[in-house]
Short mmCIF file of C-alpha atoms (C1' of nucleotides) in Angstrom, two decimals:
data_model
loop_
_atom_site.label_atom_id
_atom_site.label_comp_id
_atom_site.label_asym_id
_atom_site.label_seq_id
_atom_site.Cartn_x
_atom_site.Cartn_y
_atom_site.Cartn_z
CA UNK A 265 116.45 -87.80 -60.59
CA UNK A 266 114.30 -86.57 -63.41
CA UNK A 267 110.84 -87.97 -64.04
CA UNK A 268 110.37 -91.48 -62.68
CA UNK A 269 109.90 -94.01 -65.45
CA UNK A 270 109.53 -91.46 -68.24
CA UNK A 271 112.43 -92.45 -70.49
CA UNK A 272 111.59 -96.19 -70.56
CA UNK A 273 108.08 -95.26 -71.65
CA UNK A 274 109.41 -92.97 -74.38
CA UNK A 275 112.01 -95.49 -75.54
CA UNK A 276 109.98 -96.62 -78.53
CA UNK A 277 109.94 -93.16 -80.02
CA UNK A 278 113.55 -92.23 -79.30
CA UNK A 279 115.82 -92.49 -82.33
CA UNK A 280 119.61 -92.76 -82.60
CA UNK A 281 121.02 -89.49 -83.87
CA UNK A 282 124.40 -87.91 -84.48
CA UNK A 283 124.98 -84.37 -83.31
CA UNK A 284 126.11 -83.37 -86.80
CA UNK A 285 122.40 -83.11 -87.59
CA UNK A 286 122.69 -79.70 -85.96
CA UNK A 287 125.71 -78.54 -87.98
CA UNK A 288 125.66 -74.79 -88.44
CA UNK A 289 123.20 -74.36 -85.59
CA UNK A 290 123.39 -73.49 -81.93
CA UNK A 291 122.91 -76.30 -79.41
CA UNK A 292 122.61 -75.75 -75.65
CA UNK A 293 124.50 -78.09 -73.32
CA UNK A 294 123.51 -79.12 -69.80
CA UNK A 295 127.07 -78.58 -68.60
CA UNK A 296 126.62 -80.00 -65.11
CA UNK A 297 126.29 -83.55 -66.41
CA UNK A 298 129.55 -83.17 -68.32
CA UNK A 299 131.31 -81.79 -65.26
CA UNK A 300 129.95 -84.65 -63.19
CA UNK A 301 131.14 -87.30 -65.62
CA UNK A 302 134.48 -85.60 -65.98
CA UNK A 303 134.94 -85.69 -62.21
CA UNK A 304 135.09 -89.46 -62.01
CA UNK A 305 138.43 -89.60 -63.72
CA UNK A 306 139.97 -87.38 -61.06
CA UNK A 307 137.93 -88.26 -57.98
CA UNK A 308 141.03 -88.89 -55.88
CA UNK A 309 142.56 -85.52 -56.71
CA UNK A 310 139.28 -83.66 -56.11
CA UNK A 311 138.64 -85.31 -52.74
CA UNK A 312 142.17 -84.89 -51.44
CA UNK A 313 142.57 -81.35 -52.63
CA UNK A 314 145.30 -82.17 -55.14
CA UNK A 315 145.41 -79.84 -58.14
CA UNK A 316 143.71 -81.19 -61.25
CA UNK A 317 141.97 -79.90 -64.32
CA UNK A 318 141.04 -83.23 -65.86
CA UNK A 319 137.35 -82.40 -65.62
CA UNK A 320 137.97 -79.19 -67.56
CA UNK A 321 139.84 -81.12 -70.23
CA UNK A 322 137.01 -83.63 -70.40
CA UNK A 323 134.45 -80.90 -71.08
CA UNK A 324 136.69 -79.03 -73.51
CA UNK A 325 137.26 -82.23 -75.50
CA UNK A 326 133.52 -82.56 -75.95
CA UNK A 327 133.15 -78.91 -76.88
CA UNK A 328 135.90 -79.34 -79.46
CA UNK A 329 134.08 -82.38 -80.82
CA UNK A 330 130.95 -80.25 -81.31
CA UNK A 331 132.97 -77.52 -83.01
CA UNK A 332 134.55 -80.16 -85.25
CA UNK A 333 131.07 -81.00 -86.54
CA UNK A 334 130.30 -77.26 -87.00
CA UNK A 335 127.85 -77.32 -84.07
CA UNK A 336 127.87 -74.09 -82.05
CA UNK A 337 127.72 -74.92 -78.32
CA UNK A 338 125.98 -72.72 -75.76
CA UNK A 339 127.13 -73.95 -72.37
CA UNK A 340 124.47 -73.62 -69.67
CA UNK A 341 125.27 -73.77 -65.95
CA UNK A 342 123.06 -74.10 -62.89
CA UNK A 343 122.65 -71.07 -60.68
CA UNK A 344 121.05 -70.80 -57.27
CA UNK A 345 119.32 -73.80 -55.72
CA UNK A 346 115.57 -73.90 -55.52
CA UNK A 347 114.73 -74.11 -51.83
CA UNK A 348 112.03 -76.66 -52.64
CA UNK A 349 114.73 -79.18 -53.55
CA UNK A 350 116.90 -78.75 -50.48
CA UNK A 351 115.50 -81.71 -48.56
CA UNK A 352 117.20 -84.46 -50.53
CA UNK A 353 120.43 -82.55 -50.85
CA UNK A 354 121.13 -82.83 -47.14
CA UNK A 355 121.06 -86.63 -47.32
CA UNK A 356 123.32 -86.67 -50.36
CA UNK A 357 125.79 -84.34 -48.71
CA UNK A 358 125.99 -86.63 -45.67
CA UNK A 359 126.52 -89.64 -47.93
CA UNK A 360 129.31 -87.87 -49.78
CA UNK A 361 131.03 -86.86 -46.54
CA UNK A 362 130.84 -90.43 -45.28
CA UNK A 363 132.36 -91.83 -48.46
CA UNK A 364 135.05 -89.19 -48.39
CA UNK A 365 136.18 -90.11 -44.88
CA UNK A 366 136.14 -93.80 -45.80
CA UNK A 367 138.29 -92.97 -48.80
CA UNK A 368 140.79 -91.13 -46.64
CA UNK A 369 140.91 -94.11 -44.27
CA UNK A 370 141.54 -96.48 -47.19
CA UNK A 371 144.26 -94.18 -48.42
CA UNK A 372 145.98 -94.26 -45.02
CA UNK A 373 145.76 -98.06 -45.11
CA UNK A 374 147.57 -97.88 -48.44
CA UNK A 375 144.54 -99.29 -50.28
CA UNK A 376 144.50 -96.95 -53.24
CA UNK A 377 141.94 -98.74 -55.39
CA UNK A 378 139.41 -98.90 -52.56
CA UNK A 379 140.06 -95.23 -51.82
CA UNK A 380 139.30 -94.25 -55.41
CA UNK A 381 136.08 -96.23 -55.26
CA UNK A 382 134.96 -94.32 -52.17
CA UNK A 383 136.08 -91.00 -53.59
CA UNK A 384 134.05 -91.62 -56.75
CA UNK A 385 131.00 -91.82 -54.54
CA UNK A 386 132.06 -88.65 -52.75
CA UNK A 387 132.84 -86.36 -55.68
CA UNK A 388 130.82 -83.22 -55.85
CA UNK A 389 130.77 -80.63 -58.59
CA UNK A 390 131.33 -77.25 -57.01
CA UNK A 391 130.69 -73.76 -58.38
CA UNK A 392 134.45 -73.23 -58.23
CA UNK A 393 134.89 -76.09 -60.70
CA UNK A 394 132.19 -74.66 -62.93
CA UNK A 395 133.87 -71.26 -62.86
CA UNK A 396 137.19 -72.80 -63.81
CA UNK A 397 135.51 -74.34 -66.86
CA UNK A 398 133.79 -71.06 -67.74
CA UNK A 399 137.13 -69.27 -67.81
CA UNK A 400 138.55 -71.94 -70.13
CA UNK A 401 135.46 -71.76 -72.37
CA UNK A 402 135.71 -67.99 -72.66
CA UNK A 403 139.23 -68.34 -74.01
CA UNK A 404 137.72 -70.44 -76.80
CA UNK A 405 134.99 -67.82 -77.35
CA UNK A 406 132.34 -70.35 -76.39
CA UNK A 407 129.12 -68.78 -75.11
CA UNK A 408 128.30 -69.52 -71.46
CA UNK A 409 125.00 -68.84 -69.72
CA UNK A 410 124.51 -69.20 -65.98
CA UNK A 411 120.84 -69.89 -65.24
CA UNK A 412 119.22 -67.89 -62.43
CA UNK A 413 118.14 -71.21 -60.93
CA UNK A 414 118.03 -74.57 -62.70
CA UNK A 415 119.78 -75.27 -65.96
CA UNK A 416 116.89 -77.46 -67.14
CA UNK A 417 114.46 -74.54 -67.19
CA UNK A 418 117.07 -72.34 -68.86
CA UNK A 419 117.79 -74.97 -71.54
CA UNK A 420 114.09 -75.41 -72.27
CA UNK A 421 113.63 -71.65 -72.58
CA UNK A 422 116.50 -71.27 -75.04
CA UNK A 423 115.03 -74.09 -77.13
CA UNK A 424 111.45 -72.82 -76.97
CA UNK A 425 112.58 -69.32 -77.98
CA UNK A 426 114.51 -70.69 -80.93
CA UNK A 427 117.79 -69.33 -79.51
CA UNK A 428 119.18 -72.87 -79.87
CA UNK A 429 118.01 -75.66 -82.17
CA UNK A 430 118.38 -78.43 -79.61
CA UNK A 431 119.43 -79.30 -76.08
CA UNK A 432 122.08 -81.84 -75.09
CA UNK A 433 121.14 -83.31 -71.71
CA UNK A 434 121.05 -86.51 -69.66
CA UNK A 435 117.99 -85.57 -67.67
CA UNK A 436 114.38 -86.41 -68.54
CA UNK A 437 113.33 -83.26 -66.67
CA UNK A 438 114.17 -81.30 -69.79
CA UNK A 439 111.25 -82.99 -71.57
CA UNK A 440 108.85 -82.14 -68.74
CA UNK A 441 109.99 -78.52 -69.01
CA UNK A 442 108.78 -78.59 -72.61
CA UNK A 443 111.97 -78.55 -74.68
CA UNK A 444 111.19 -79.43 -78.29
CA UNK A 445 114.44 -81.05 -79.44
CA UNK A 446 116.58 -83.00 -77.00
CA UNK A 447 119.68 -85.11 -77.67
CA UNK A 448 120.01 -87.53 -74.76
CA UNK A 449 123.05 -89.50 -73.64
CA UNK A 450 125.43 -88.13 -76.24
CA UNK A 451 128.77 -89.95 -76.20
CA UNK A 452 132.22 -88.52 -76.85
CA UNK A 453 131.86 -89.15 -80.57
CA UNK A 454 128.59 -87.25 -80.86
CA UNK A 455 126.13 -90.13 -81.00
CA UNK A 456 123.02 -89.83 -78.85
CA UNK A 457 119.29 -90.40 -78.69
CA UNK A 458 116.98 -87.86 -80.25
CA UNK A 459 113.54 -87.16 -78.81
CA UNK A 460 112.98 -84.41 -81.34
CA UNK A 461 110.83 -86.12 -83.98
CA UNK A 462 107.48 -84.91 -82.79
CA UNK A 463 107.53 -87.27 -79.85
CA UNK A 464 104.09 -86.38 -78.66
CA UNK A 465 102.46 -87.19 -81.99
CA UNK A 466 104.42 -90.37 -82.56
CA UNK A 467 103.81 -91.61 -79.08
CA UNK A 468 100.22 -92.39 -79.85
CA UNK A 469 101.17 -94.95 -82.48
CA UNK A 470 104.28 -96.24 -80.76
CA UNK A 471 102.80 -97.20 -77.46
CA UNK A 472 99.40 -98.77 -77.25
CA UNK A 473 98.99 -98.21 -73.53
CA UNK A 474 99.61 -94.47 -73.69
CA UNK A 475 97.91 -92.20 -76.18
CA UNK A 476 98.93 -88.59 -75.85
CA UNK A 477 97.19 -87.31 -78.96
CA UNK A 478 95.51 -84.01 -78.35
CA UNK A 479 97.28 -83.48 -75.07
CA UNK A 480 98.21 -79.94 -74.17
CA UNK A 481 101.87 -79.57 -73.10
CA UNK A 482 100.55 -78.51 -69.71
CA UNK A 483 98.90 -81.87 -69.22
CA UNK A 484 102.10 -83.68 -70.16
CA UNK A 485 103.88 -81.71 -67.44
CA UNK A 486 101.14 -82.60 -64.98
CA UNK A 487 101.58 -86.29 -65.78
CA UNK A 488 105.29 -85.95 -65.10
CA UNK A 489 104.66 -84.39 -61.70
CA UNK A 490 102.17 -87.12 -60.85
CA UNK A 491 104.71 -89.80 -61.74
CA UNK A 492 107.22 -88.30 -59.34
CA UNK A 493 109.68 -85.48 -60.00
CA UNK A 494 112.37 -83.51 -58.21
CA UNK A 495 109.82 -81.11 -56.76
CA UNK A 496 107.24 -83.61 -55.53
CA UNK A 497 107.47 -87.26 -54.55
CA UNK A 498 104.78 -89.35 -56.17
CA UNK A 499 101.86 -90.74 -54.21
CA UNK A 500 102.42 -94.28 -52.88
CA UNK A 501 101.97 -96.81 -55.68
CA UNK A 502 101.85 -94.07 -58.30
CA UNK A 503 104.19 -94.46 -61.27
CA UNK A 504 104.20 -93.22 -64.84
CA UNK A 505 101.45 -95.56 -66.02
CA UNK A 506 99.01 -94.72 -63.27
CA UNK A 507 99.91 -91.06 -63.65
CA UNK A 508 98.97 -91.32 -67.31
CA UNK A 509 95.68 -92.98 -66.44
CA UNK A 510 94.85 -90.38 -63.81
CA UNK A 511 95.66 -87.41 -66.05
CA UNK A 512 94.08 -88.95 -69.13
CA UNK A 513 90.75 -89.08 -67.33
CA UNK A 514 90.86 -85.36 -66.69
CA UNK A 515 89.28 -82.99 -69.20
CA UNK A 516 91.31 -80.75 -71.46
CA UNK A 517 91.72 -77.95 -68.96
CA UNK A 518 95.07 -76.21 -68.72
CA UNK A 519 95.00 -75.16 -65.09
CA UNK A 520 96.63 -77.52 -62.61
CA UNK A 521 94.00 -77.31 -59.94
CA UNK A 522 90.76 -76.99 -61.84
CA UNK A 523 87.63 -78.79 -60.69
CA UNK A 524 88.35 -81.82 -62.87
CA UNK A 525 91.76 -82.20 -61.31
CA UNK A 526 90.47 -81.93 -57.78
CA UNK A 527 87.84 -84.52 -58.64
CA UNK A 528 90.53 -86.89 -59.96
CA UNK A 529 92.46 -86.52 -56.71
CA UNK A 530 89.35 -87.22 -54.69
CA UNK A 531 88.70 -90.33 -56.75
CA UNK A 532 92.20 -91.60 -56.00
CA UNK A 533 91.56 -91.00 -52.33
CA UNK A 534 88.28 -92.90 -52.50
CA UNK A 535 90.05 -95.78 -54.24
CA UNK A 536 92.38 -96.12 -51.27
CA UNK A 537 95.40 -94.05 -52.30
CA UNK A 538 96.92 -92.21 -49.37
CA UNK A 539 96.80 -88.55 -50.43
CA UNK A 540 98.40 -86.12 -47.96
CA UNK A 541 96.25 -83.17 -47.02
CA UNK A 542 98.61 -80.67 -48.60
CA UNK A 543 99.21 -82.67 -51.78
CA UNK A 544 97.18 -80.30 -53.94
CA UNK A 545 99.12 -77.32 -52.67
CA UNK A 546 102.45 -79.08 -53.27
CA UNK A 547 101.33 -80.21 -56.71
CA UNK A 548 100.49 -76.67 -57.66
CA UNK A 549 103.84 -75.40 -56.51
CA UNK A 550 105.61 -78.09 -58.56
CA UNK A 551 103.51 -77.20 -61.58
CA UNK A 552 104.27 -73.51 -61.25
CA UNK A 553 107.96 -74.31 -60.95
CA UNK A 554 107.84 -76.22 -64.24
CA UNK A 555 105.91 -73.45 -65.96
CA UNK A 556 107.19 -70.16 -64.60
CA UNK A 557 110.67 -70.68 -63.25
CA UNK A 558 112.97 -67.68 -63.67
CA UNK A 559 115.33 -67.90 -66.64
CA UNK A 560 117.76 -65.53 -68.33
CA UNK A 561 117.01 -64.16 -71.79
CA UNK A 562 120.38 -63.67 -73.54
CA UNK A 563 118.92 -61.40 -76.21
CA UNK A 564 116.95 -59.11 -73.93
CA UNK A 565 119.69 -59.43 -71.30
CA UNK A 566 117.15 -59.73 -68.53
CA UNK A 567 115.39 -62.22 -66.28
CA UNK A 568 112.08 -63.56 -67.56
CA UNK A 569 109.80 -66.49 -66.77
CA UNK A 570 110.03 -69.75 -68.72
CA UNK A 571 106.45 -69.46 -69.98
CA UNK A 572 104.61 -66.14 -70.21
CA UNK A 573 102.65 -65.40 -67.07
CA UNK A 574 98.88 -65.60 -67.43
CA UNK A 575 96.84 -62.51 -66.68
CA UNK A 576 96.07 -62.05 -63.01
CA UNK A 577 92.40 -62.07 -63.90
CA UNK A 578 92.72 -65.43 -65.67
CA UNK A 579 89.56 -67.22 -64.63
CA UNK A 580 91.36 -70.57 -64.61
CA UNK A 581 93.03 -69.52 -61.35
CA UNK A 582 89.95 -68.12 -59.64
CA UNK A 583 89.07 -71.40 -57.94
CA UNK A 584 92.39 -71.34 -56.10
CA UNK A 585 90.89 -69.15 -53.40
CA UNK A 586 88.80 -72.12 -52.38
CA UNK A 587 90.85 -75.16 -53.34
CA UNK A 588 94.29 -73.90 -52.40
CA UNK A 589 94.36 -71.67 -49.35
CA UNK A 590 98.06 -71.17 -50.02
CA UNK A 591 97.15 -68.28 -52.24
CA UNK A 592 95.80 -65.33 -50.38
CA UNK A 593 93.93 -62.77 -52.42
CA UNK A 594 96.97 -60.54 -52.22
CA UNK A 595 99.13 -63.34 -53.67
CA UNK A 596 96.81 -64.56 -56.38
CA UNK A 597 99.37 -63.98 -59.10
CA UNK A 598 101.07 -67.35 -59.81
CA UNK A 599 104.51 -65.83 -59.63
CA UNK A 600 103.90 -64.78 -56.05
CA UNK A 601 103.90 -68.44 -55.06
CA UNK A 602 107.30 -69.02 -56.59
CA UNK A 603 108.76 -65.81 -55.23
CA UNK A 604 107.73 -66.80 -51.74
CA UNK A 605 109.97 -69.85 -52.00
CA UNK A 606 112.84 -68.37 -53.92
CA UNK A 607 116.08 -66.73 -53.01
CA UNK A 608 116.50 -63.07 -53.71
CA UNK A 609 116.52 -62.04 -57.32
CA UNK A 610 119.54 -59.94 -56.57
CA UNK A 611 121.59 -63.09 -56.11
CA UNK A 612 120.14 -64.66 -59.22
CA UNK A 613 120.78 -61.57 -61.25
CA UNK A 614 124.39 -61.23 -60.19
CA UNK A 615 124.99 -64.86 -61.06
CA UNK A 616 123.49 -64.45 -64.48
CA UNK A 617 126.30 -62.18 -65.58
"C1'" DT B 273 100.93 -110.23 -64.80
"C1'" DG B 274 101.66 -105.28 -64.91
"C1'" DG B 275 103.46 -101.76 -62.43
"C1'" DT B 276 106.06 -99.94 -58.70
"C1'" DA B 277 109.86 -100.00 -55.33
"C1'" DA B 278 114.36 -101.36 -53.96
"C1'" DT B 279 119.04 -102.79 -55.20
"C1'" DC B 280 123.14 -103.08 -58.12
"C1'" DT B 281 126.31 -101.39 -61.67
"C1'" DT B 282 128.49 -98.02 -64.37
"C1'" DA B 283 130.40 -93.57 -65.06
"C1'" DC B 284 136.21 -91.62 -66.33
"C1'" DA B 285 140.40 -93.07 -68.55
"C1'" DT B 286 144.55 -95.56 -68.61
"C1'" DT C 65 132.29 -69.45 -49.64
"C1'" DC C 66 132.03 -75.01 -52.72
"C1'" DT C 67 125.33 -77.75 -57.20
"C1'" DC C 68 121.64 -82.71 -59.37
"C1'" DA C 69 123.38 -89.37 -60.70
"C1'" DA C 70 121.02 -92.55 -63.78
"C1'" DG C 71 119.89 -96.89 -66.02
"C1'" DA C 72 119.27 -101.70 -65.66
"C1'" DT C 73 118.09 -105.56 -63.06
"C1'" DT C 74 115.64 -107.76 -59.57
"C1'" DA C 75 112.11 -108.04 -55.93
"C1'" DC C 76 107.74 -107.09 -54.29
"C1'" DC C 77 102.71 -106.12 -54.39
"C1'" DA C 78 97.75 -105.80 -55.81
#
DNA sequence: TGGTAATCTTACAT
DNA sequence: TCTCAAGATTACCA
């Protein structure tokens, strides 16, 4: 889903770019999107259980294209699901099952083209498929990294640490996570859209309605959450523009739930926006997920957080005792919030290797 | 009219 | 043992 309305707003500052710009450098790939695209060409086989490796071939062709241009791919895979996202996945799973059974019916009625159409709506990328690709990639000596949780956070970390020069992705979430150089919508020939050229600075001149000059990255992330993201549905009537306006009126504080932020929420409520009672708590959890999600550091060979954790005594979090009862005094450390909603690290760790 | 919400089309590859 | 759709177009609302 990504961030609602973000890419159209950024369109003015996105430039066409060929991947050969990164020749001689490492580039991280959001592999799921490639697997997903590659699945469409073999939807019938995947849904009927017939053997196929077309999706592997699809991904390998793209990897070979990168290698042709001397770009060194680092293939990143999703790991465990974040429990906070499980709500929507149930609906999607039901929809896929429904389309699959319709496809089987069409197949029995000898309507092959209709069956394929249904199956294309039913295809699902499974960990088994990802593993099959990983084995093929290892034969080519291509580096693979399985994220503890979401690939987006992992990709952003690799980019922020300088482990890779850019990220190839289809998802605007990667920008909210803070990645510095992103090549969006790259086609099979290596052409894509680059958000690298100092998008925050250029945005101020490119778009008269949104001026992000002087914005801390944290505030940009907050705007993205406000506009509606995978972790938190936006308030009714709230889109990217109103999110910008709401955040822009807040002072330059870094903390998600400082007094200024709470005041902005209260103002929205006074203006007639329906703000659920636990919106602040949910907003904070979304913010912490963007900032401190667990990722794997390939150099240290250990799990770390995307951004360094603030000190427990950081005064910017002190107000949480009052504004967000979610945090008990024993759980004041931001990470405690995430851990409470996460699967066991044991699982994440075993998947990272 | 601007902005948001809902709906439709494409994706792959031959 | 089986992971995420996204962009463009149109419709609706204050």
